[in-house]
PDB file of C-alpha atoms in Angstrom:
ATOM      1  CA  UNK S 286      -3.425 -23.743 -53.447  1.00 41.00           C
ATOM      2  CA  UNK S 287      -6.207 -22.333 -52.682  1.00 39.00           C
ATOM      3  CA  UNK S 288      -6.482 -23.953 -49.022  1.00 39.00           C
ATOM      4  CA  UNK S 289      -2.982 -23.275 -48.504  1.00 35.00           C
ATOM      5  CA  UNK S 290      -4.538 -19.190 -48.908  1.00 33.00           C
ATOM      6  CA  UNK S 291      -6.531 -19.521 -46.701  1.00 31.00           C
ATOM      7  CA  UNK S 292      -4.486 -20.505 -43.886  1.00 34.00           C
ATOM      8  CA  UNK S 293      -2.038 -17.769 -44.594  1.00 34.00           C
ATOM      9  CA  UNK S 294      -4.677 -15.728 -43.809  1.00 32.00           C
ATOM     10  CA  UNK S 295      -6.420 -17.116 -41.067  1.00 38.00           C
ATOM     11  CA  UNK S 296      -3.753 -17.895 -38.982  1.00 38.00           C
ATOM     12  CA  UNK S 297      -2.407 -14.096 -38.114  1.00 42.00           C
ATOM     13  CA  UNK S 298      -5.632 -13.716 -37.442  1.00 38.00           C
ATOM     14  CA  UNK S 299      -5.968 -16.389 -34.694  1.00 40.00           C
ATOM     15  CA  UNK S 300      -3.065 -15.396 -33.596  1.00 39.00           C
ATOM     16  CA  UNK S 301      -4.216 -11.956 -32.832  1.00 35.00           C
ATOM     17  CA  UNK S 302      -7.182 -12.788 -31.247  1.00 36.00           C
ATOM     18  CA  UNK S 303      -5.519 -15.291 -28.768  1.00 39.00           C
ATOM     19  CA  UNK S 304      -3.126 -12.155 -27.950  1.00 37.00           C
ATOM     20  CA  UNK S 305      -6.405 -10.342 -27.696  1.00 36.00           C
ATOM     21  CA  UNK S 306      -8.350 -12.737 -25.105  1.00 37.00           C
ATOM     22  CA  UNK S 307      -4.977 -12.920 -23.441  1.00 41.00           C
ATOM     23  CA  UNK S 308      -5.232  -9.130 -22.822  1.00 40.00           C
ATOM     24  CA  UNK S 309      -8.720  -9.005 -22.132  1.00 39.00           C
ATOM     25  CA  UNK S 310      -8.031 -11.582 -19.254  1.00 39.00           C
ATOM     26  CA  UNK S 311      -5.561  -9.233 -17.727  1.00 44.00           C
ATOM     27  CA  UNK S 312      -7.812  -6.143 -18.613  1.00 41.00           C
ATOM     28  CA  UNK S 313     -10.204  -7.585 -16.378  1.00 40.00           C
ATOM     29  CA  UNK S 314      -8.484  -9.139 -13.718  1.00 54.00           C
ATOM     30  CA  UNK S 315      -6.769  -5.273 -12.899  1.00 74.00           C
ATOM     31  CA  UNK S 316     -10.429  -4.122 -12.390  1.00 76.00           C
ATOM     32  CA  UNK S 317     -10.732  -1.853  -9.134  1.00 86.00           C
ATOM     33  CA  UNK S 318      -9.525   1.962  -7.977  1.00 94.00           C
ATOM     34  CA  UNK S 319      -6.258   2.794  -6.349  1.00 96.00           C
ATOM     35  CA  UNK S 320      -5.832   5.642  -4.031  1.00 98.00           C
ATOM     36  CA  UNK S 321      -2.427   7.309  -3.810  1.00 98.00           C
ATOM     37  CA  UNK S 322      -1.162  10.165  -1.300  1.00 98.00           C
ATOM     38  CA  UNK S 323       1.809  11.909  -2.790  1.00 98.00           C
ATOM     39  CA  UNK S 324       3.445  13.913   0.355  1.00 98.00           C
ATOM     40  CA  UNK S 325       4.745  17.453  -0.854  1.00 97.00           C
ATOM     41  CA  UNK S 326       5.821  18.945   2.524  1.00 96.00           C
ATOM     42  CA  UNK S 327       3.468  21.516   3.722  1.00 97.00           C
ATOM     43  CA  UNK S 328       0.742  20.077   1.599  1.00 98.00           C
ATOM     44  CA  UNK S 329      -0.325  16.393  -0.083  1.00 98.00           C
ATOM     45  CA  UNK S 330      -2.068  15.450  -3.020  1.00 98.00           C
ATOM     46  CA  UNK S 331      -5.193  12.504  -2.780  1.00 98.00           C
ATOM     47  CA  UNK S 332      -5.352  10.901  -6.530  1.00 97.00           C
ATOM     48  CA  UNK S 333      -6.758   7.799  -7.882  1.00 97.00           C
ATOM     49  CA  UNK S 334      -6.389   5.628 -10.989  1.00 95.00           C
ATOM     50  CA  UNK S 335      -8.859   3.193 -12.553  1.00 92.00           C
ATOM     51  CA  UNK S 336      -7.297  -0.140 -13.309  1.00 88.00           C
ATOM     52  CA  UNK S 337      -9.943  -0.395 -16.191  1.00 84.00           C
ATOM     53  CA  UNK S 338      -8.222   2.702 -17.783  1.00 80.00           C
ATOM     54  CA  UNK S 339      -5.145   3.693 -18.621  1.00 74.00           C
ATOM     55  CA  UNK S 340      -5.772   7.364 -18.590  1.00 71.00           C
ATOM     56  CA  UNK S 341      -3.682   9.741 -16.195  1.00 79.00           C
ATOM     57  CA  UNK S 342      -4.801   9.827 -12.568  1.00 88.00           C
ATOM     58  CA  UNK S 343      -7.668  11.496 -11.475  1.00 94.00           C
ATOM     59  CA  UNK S 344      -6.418  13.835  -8.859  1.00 96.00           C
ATOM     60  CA  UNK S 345      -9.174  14.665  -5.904  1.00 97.00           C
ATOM     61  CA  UNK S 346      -7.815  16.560  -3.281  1.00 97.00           C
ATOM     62  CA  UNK S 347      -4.823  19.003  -2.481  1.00 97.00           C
ATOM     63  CA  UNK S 348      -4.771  19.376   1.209  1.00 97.00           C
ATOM     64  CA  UNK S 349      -2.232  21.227   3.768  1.00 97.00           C
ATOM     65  CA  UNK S 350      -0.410  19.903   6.627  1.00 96.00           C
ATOM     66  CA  UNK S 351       2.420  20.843   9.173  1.00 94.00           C
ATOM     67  CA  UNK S 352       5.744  21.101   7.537  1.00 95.00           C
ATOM     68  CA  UNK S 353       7.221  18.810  10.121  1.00 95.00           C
ATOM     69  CA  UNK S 354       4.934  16.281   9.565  1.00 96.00           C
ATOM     70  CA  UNK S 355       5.261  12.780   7.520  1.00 97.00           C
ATOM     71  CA  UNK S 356       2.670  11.103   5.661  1.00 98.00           C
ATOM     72  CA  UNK S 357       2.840   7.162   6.981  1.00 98.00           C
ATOM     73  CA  UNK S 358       0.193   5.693   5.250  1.00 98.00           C
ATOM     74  CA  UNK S 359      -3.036   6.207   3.596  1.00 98.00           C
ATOM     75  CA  UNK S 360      -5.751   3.520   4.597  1.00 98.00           C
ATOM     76  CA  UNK S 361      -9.477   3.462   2.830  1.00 96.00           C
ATOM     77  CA  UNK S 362     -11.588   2.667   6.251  1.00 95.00           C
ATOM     78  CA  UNK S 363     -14.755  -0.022   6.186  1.00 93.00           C
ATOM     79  CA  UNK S 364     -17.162   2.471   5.934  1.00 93.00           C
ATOM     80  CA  UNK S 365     -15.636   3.430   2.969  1.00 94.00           C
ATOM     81  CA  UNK S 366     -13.326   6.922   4.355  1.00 96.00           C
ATOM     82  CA  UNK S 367      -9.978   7.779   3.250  1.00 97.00           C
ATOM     83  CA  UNK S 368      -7.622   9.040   6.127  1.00 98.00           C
ATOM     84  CA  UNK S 369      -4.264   9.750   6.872  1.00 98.00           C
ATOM     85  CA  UNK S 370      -1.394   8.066   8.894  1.00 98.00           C
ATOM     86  CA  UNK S 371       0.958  11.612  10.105  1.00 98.00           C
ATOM     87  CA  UNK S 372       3.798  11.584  12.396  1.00 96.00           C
ATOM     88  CA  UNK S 373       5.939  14.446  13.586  1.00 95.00           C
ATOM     89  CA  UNK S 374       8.972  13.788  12.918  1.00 93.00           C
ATOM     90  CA  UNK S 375      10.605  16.327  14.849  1.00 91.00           C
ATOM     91  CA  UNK S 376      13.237  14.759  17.307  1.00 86.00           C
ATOM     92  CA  UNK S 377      12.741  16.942  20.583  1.00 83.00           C
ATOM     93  CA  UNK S 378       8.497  16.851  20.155  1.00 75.00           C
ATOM     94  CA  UNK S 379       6.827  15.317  23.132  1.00 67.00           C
ATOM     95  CA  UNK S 380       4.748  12.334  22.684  1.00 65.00           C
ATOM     96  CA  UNK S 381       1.509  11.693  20.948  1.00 82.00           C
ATOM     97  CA  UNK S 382       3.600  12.105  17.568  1.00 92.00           C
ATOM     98  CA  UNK S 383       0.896  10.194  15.268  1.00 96.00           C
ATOM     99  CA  UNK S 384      -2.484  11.424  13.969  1.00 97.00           C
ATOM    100  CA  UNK S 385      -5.217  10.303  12.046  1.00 97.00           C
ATOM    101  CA  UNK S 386      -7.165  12.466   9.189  1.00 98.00           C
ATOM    102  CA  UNK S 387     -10.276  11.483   8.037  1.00 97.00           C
ATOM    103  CA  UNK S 388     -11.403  12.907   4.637  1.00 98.00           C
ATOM    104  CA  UNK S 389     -14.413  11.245   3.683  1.00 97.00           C
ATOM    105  CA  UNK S 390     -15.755   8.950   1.032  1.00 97.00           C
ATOM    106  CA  UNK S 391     -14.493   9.653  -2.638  1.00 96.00           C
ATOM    107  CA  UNK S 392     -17.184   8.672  -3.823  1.00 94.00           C
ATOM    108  CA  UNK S 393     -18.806  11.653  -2.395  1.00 95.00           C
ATOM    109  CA  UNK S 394     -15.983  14.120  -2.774  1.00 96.00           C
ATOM    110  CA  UNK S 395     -12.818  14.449  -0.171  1.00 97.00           C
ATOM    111  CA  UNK S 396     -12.459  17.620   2.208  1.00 95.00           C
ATOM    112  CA  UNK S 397      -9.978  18.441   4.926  1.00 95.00           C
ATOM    113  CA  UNK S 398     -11.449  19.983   7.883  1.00 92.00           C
ATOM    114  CA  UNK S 399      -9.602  20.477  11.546  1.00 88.00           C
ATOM    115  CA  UNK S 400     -12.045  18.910  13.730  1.00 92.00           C
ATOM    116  CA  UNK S 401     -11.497  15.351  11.192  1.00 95.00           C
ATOM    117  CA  UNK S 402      -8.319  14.921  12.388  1.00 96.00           C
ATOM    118  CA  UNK S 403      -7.510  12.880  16.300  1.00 96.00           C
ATOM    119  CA  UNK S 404      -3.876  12.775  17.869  1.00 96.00           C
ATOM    120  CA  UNK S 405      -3.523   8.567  18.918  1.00 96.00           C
ATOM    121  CA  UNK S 406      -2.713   8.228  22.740  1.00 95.00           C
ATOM    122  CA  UNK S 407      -0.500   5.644  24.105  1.00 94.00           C
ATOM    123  CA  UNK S 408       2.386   5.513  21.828  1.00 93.00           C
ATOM    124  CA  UNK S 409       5.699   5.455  23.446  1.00 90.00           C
ATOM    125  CA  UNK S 410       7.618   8.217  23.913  1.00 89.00           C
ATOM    126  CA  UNK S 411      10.027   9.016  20.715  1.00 91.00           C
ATOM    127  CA  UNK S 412       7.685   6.390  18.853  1.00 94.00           C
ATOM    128  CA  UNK S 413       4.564   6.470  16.227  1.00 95.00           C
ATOM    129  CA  UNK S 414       2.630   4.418  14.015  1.00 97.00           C
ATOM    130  CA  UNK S 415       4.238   3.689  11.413  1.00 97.00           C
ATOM    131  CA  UNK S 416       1.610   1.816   8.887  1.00 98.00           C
ATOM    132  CA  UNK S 417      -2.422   0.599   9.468  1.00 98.00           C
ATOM    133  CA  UNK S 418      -4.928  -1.521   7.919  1.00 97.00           C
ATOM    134  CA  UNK S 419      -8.663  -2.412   8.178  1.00 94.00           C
ATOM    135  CA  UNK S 420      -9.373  -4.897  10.633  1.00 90.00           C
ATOM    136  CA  UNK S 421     -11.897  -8.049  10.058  1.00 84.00           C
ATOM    137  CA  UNK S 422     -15.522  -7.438  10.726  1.00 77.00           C
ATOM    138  CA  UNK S 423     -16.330  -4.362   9.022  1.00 73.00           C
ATOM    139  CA  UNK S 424     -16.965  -0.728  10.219  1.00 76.00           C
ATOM    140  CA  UNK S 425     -16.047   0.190  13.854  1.00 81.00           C
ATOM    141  CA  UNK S 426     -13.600  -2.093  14.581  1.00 89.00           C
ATOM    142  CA  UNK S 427     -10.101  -1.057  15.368  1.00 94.00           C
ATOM    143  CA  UNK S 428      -6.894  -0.552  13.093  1.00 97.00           C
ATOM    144  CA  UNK S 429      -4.111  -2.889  12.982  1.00 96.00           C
ATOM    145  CA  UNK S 430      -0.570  -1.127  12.855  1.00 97.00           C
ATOM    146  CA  UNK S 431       2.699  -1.638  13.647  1.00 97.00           C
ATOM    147  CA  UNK S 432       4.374   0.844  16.184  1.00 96.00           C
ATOM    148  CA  UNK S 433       8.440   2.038  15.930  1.00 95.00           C
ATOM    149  CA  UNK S 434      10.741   4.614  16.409  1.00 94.00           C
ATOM    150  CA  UNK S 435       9.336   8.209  14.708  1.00 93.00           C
ATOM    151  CA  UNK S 436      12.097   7.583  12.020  1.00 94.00           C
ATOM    152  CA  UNK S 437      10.563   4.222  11.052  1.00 94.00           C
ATOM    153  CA  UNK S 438      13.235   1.773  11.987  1.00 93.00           C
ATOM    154  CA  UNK S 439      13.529  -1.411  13.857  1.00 93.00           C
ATOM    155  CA  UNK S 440      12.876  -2.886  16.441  1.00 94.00           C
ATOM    156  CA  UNK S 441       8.758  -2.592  15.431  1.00 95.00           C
ATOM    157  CA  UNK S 442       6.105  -3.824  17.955  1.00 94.00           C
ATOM    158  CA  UNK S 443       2.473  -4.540  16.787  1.00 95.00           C
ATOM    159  CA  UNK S 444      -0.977  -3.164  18.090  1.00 95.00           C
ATOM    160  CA  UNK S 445      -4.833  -1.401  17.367  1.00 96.00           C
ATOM    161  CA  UNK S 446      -5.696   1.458  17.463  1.00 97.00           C
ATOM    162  CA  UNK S 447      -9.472   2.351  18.456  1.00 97.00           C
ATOM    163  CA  UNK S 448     -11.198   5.277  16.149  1.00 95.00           C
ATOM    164  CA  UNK S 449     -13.270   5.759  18.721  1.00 94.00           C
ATOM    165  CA  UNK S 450     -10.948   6.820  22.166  1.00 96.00           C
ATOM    166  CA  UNK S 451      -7.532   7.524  19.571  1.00 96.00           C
ATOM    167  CA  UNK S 452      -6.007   4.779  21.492  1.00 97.00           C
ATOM    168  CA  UNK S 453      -2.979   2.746  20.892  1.00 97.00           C
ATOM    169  CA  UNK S 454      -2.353  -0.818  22.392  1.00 95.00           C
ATOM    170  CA  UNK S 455      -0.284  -3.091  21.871  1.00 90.00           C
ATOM    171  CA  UNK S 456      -0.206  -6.855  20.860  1.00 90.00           C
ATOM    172  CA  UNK S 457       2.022 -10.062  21.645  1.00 87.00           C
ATOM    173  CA  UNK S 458       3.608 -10.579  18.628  1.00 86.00           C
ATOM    174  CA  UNK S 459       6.962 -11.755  18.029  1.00 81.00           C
ATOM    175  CA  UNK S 460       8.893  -9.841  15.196  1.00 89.00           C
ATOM    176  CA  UNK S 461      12.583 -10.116  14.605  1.00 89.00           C
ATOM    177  CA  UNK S 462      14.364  -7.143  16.366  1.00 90.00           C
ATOM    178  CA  UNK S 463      16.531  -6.296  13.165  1.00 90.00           C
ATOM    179  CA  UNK S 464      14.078  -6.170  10.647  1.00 93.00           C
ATOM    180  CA  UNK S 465      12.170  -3.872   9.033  1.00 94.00           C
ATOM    181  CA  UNK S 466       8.072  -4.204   9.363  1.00 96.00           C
ATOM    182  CA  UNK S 467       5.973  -2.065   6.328  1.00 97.00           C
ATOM    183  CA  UNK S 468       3.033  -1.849   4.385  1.00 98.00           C
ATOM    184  CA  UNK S 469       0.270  -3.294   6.246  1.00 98.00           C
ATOM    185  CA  UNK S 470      -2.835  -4.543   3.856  1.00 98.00           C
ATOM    186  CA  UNK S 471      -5.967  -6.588   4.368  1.00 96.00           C
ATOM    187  CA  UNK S 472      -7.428  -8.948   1.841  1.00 95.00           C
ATOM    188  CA  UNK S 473     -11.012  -9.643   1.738  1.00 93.00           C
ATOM    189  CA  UNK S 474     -10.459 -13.356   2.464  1.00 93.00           C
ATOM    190  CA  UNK S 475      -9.303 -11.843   6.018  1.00 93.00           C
ATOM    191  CA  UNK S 476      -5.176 -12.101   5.732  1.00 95.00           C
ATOM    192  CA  UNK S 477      -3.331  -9.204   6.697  1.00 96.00           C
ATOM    193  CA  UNK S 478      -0.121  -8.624   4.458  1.00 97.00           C
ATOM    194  CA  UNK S 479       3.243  -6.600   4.978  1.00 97.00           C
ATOM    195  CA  UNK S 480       6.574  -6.519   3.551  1.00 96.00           C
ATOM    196  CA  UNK S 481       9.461  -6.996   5.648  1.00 95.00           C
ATOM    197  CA  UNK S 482      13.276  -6.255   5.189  1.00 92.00           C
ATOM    198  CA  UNK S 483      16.552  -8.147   6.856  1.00 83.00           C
ATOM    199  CA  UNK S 484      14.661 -11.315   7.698  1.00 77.00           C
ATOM    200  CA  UNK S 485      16.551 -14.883   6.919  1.00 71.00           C
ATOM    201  CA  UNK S 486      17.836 -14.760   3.520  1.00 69.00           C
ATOM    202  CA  UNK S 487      18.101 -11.292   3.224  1.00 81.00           C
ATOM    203  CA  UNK S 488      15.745  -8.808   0.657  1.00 91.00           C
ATOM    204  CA  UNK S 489      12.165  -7.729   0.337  1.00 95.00           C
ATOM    205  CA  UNK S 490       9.671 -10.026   1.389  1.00 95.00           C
ATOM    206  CA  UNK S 491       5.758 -11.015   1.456  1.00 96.00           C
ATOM    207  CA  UNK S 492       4.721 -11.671   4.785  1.00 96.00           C
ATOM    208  CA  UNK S 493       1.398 -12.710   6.996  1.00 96.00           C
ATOM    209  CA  UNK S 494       0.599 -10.685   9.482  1.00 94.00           C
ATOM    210  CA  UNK S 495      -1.033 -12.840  12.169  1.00 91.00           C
ATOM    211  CA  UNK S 496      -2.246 -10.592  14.426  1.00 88.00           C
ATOM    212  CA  UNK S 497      -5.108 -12.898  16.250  1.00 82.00           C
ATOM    213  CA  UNK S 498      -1.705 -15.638  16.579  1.00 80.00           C
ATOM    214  CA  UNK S 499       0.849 -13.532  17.636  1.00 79.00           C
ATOM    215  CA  UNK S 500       3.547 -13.766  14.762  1.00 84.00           C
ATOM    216  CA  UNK S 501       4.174 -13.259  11.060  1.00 91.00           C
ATOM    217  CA  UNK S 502       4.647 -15.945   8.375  1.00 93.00           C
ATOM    218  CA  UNK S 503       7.570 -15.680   5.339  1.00 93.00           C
ATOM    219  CA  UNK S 504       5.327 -15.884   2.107  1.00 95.00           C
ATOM    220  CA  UNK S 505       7.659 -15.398  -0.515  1.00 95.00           C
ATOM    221  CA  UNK S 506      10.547 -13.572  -1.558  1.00 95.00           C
ATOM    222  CA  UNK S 507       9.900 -10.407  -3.532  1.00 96.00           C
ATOM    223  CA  UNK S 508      11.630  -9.804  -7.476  1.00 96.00           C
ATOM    224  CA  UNK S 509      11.486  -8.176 -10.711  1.00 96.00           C
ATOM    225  CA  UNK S 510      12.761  -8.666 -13.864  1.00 95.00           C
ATOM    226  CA  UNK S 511      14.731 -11.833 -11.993  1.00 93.00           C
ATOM    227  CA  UNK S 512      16.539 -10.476  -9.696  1.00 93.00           C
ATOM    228  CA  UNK S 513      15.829  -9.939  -5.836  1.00 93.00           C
ATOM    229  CA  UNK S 514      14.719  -6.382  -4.647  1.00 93.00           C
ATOM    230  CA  UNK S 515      17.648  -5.053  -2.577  1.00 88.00           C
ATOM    231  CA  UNK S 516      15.453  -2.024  -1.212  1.00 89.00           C
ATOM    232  CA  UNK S 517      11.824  -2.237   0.454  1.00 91.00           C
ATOM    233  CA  UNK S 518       8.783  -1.085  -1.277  1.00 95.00           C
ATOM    234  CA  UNK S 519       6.662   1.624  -0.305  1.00 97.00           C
ATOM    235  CA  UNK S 520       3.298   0.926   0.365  1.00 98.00           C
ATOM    236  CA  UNK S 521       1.090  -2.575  -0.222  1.00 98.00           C
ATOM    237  CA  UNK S 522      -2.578  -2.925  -1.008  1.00 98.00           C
ATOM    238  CA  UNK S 523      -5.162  -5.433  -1.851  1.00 96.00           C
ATOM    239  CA  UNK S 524      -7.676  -5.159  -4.379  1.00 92.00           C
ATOM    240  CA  UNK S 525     -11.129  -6.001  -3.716  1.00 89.00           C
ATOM    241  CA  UNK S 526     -10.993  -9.352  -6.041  1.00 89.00           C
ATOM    242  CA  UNK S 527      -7.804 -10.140  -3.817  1.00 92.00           C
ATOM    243  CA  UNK S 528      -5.189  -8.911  -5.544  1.00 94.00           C
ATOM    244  CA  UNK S 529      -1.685  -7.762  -4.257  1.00 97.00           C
ATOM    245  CA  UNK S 530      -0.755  -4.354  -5.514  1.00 97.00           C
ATOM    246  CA  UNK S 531       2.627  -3.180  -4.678  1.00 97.00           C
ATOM    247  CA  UNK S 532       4.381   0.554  -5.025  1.00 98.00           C
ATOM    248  CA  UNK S 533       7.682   0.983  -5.762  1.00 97.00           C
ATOM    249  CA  UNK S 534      10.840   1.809  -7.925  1.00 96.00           C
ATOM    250  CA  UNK S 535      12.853  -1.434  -8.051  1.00 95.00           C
ATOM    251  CA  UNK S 536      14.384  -0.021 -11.258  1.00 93.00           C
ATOM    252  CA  UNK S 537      15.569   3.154  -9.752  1.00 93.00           C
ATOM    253  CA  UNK S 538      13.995   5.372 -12.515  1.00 94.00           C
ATOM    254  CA  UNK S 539      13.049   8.089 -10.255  1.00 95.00           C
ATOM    255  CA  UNK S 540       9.532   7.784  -9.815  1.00 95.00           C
ATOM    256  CA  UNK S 541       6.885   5.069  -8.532  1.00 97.00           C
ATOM    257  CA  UNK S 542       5.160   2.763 -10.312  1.00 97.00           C
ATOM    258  CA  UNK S 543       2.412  -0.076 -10.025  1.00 97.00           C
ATOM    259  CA  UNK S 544       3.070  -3.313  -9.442  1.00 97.00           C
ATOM    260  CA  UNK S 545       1.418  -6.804  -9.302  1.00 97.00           C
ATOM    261  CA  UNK S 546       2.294  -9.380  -7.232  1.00 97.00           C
ATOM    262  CA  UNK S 547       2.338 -13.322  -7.583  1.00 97.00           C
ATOM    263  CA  UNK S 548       2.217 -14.216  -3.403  1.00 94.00           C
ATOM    264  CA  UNK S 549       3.159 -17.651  -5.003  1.00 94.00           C
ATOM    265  CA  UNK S 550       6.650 -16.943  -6.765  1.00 95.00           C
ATOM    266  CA  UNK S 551       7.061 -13.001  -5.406  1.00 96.00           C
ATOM    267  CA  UNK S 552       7.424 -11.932  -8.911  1.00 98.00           C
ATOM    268  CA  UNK S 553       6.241  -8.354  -9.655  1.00 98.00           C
ATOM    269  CA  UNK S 554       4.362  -7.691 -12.845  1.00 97.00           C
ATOM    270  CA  UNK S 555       4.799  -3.791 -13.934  1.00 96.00           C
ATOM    271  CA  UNK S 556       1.315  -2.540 -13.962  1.00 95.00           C
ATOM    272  CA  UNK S 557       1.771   1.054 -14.612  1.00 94.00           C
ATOM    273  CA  UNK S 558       3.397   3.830 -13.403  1.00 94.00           C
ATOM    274  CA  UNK S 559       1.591   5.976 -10.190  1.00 95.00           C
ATOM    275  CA  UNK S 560       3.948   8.567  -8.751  1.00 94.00           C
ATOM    276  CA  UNK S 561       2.386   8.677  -5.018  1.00 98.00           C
ATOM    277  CA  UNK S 562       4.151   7.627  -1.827  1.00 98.00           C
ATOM    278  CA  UNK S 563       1.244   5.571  -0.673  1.00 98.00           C
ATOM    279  CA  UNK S 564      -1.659   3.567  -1.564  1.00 98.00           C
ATOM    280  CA  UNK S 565      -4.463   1.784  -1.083  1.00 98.00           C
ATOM    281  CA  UNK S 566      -7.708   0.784  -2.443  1.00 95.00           C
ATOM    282  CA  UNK S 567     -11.590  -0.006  -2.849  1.00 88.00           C
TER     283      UNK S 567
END
């Protein structure tokens, strides 16, 4: 009898601290800050969110911009600057639609200043850049984006574009001519990601970017809750520790959320919800 006690008791408590490990596991794995834009017309809002915590984001900047402008992406540099992917999106503007605006380090507090801000050359006419990432090596290297019409639709080309001169070139690569390109991220084991939409077998998937090889590589078909995602996805980012964060609502509830991926099964694990348009992170 009295054995037979103490298991009763015991046990529960195993129980909870397997649930607890479990948790603790996860807890720790989600380490790392995401940055989010949230694009309000004439002006945006910079916020981030601490993986560690699940407070209510931290919000560090509210900035202005033309009305007629788009927020495209929002890409933490190697030296450790937020900027700004804009396009006009005006249909009778003349070219050099896309600029870049640097805001500085959050770390040391974000401003917005006029001269922080350079117009990228070489885009064709009617056309922007329509997403960027970090390329490998580190700090003064050139951004890798993809390039399509100013409304972000097909057919999407790839190239760099160099900080230094604001110019755009572009790269061989071969990408399907009815499909949508997106979401550009680098992992720190070098592999750029992107999502990509109307490829064989139809939905929202995980792609490779190979930029140095001159094509892109099907990784995995993206779902939730079982069932495939019939919409893209907003923006992609990796996590220092290599983790795929996505942004989305794939349950139409009106507002974006967080979102792990597995690159192995293209499940998405709700992480929590982060109503930005873009992110990315450090």
């Amino acid at each position: 009898m009295h054995h037979t006690l103490i298991h009763r008791l015991t046990l529960p408590a195993a129980i909870l601290a397997i649930v607890f490990t479990l948790f603790a596991e996860k807890t720790m794995a989600l380490a790392g800050i995401i940055y989010g834009v949230r694009d309000l017309g004439n002006q945006f809002v910079v916020s981030s969110i601490d993986l560690t915590d699940q407070g209510f984001a931290a919000e560090l900047l509210v900035g202005n911009k033309p009305a007629q402008e788009r927020i495209r992406d929002i890409i933490l540099l190697a030296d450790g600057r937020l900027t700004l992917l804009r396009i006009n999106v005006v249909r009778d503007a003349q070219s050099d639609r896309s600029n870049i605006e640097f805001l500085g380090d959050p770390l040391e507090g974000l401003q917005q200043r006029p001269q922080d801000t350079i117009r990228l050359k070489g885009l064709p006419l009617a056309h922007g850049a329509s997403t960027a990432t970090r390329s490998n090596g580190g700090s003064g290297q050139p951004l890798k984006t993809l390039v399509s019409h100013f409304t972000d639709t097909p057919p999407y080309s790839a190239g760099v574009i160099d900080l230094a001169t604001s110019q755009v070139s572009t790269l061989p690569i071969q990408l399907h001519e009815q499909a949508r390109f997106a979401n550009l991220t680098l992992c720190p084991d070098g592999i750029t990601y992107g999502t990509s939409l109307g490829i064989q077998g139809g939905g929202v998937h995980l792609v490779r970017m190979d930029f140095e090889l001159g094509g892109f590589t099907d990784i995995a078909k993206l779902r939730f809750e079982g069932k495939s995602l019939r919409d893209d996805l907003k923006s992609l980012t990796c996590s220092s520790s290599g983790e795929l964060f996505v942004l989305g609502d794939p349950s139409y509830r009106g507002f974006n959320s967080l979102f792990l991926i597995d690159p192995l099964t293209g499940d998405l694990t709700f992480v929590r919800a982060f109503d930005v348009d873009f992110i990315t992170s450090r």
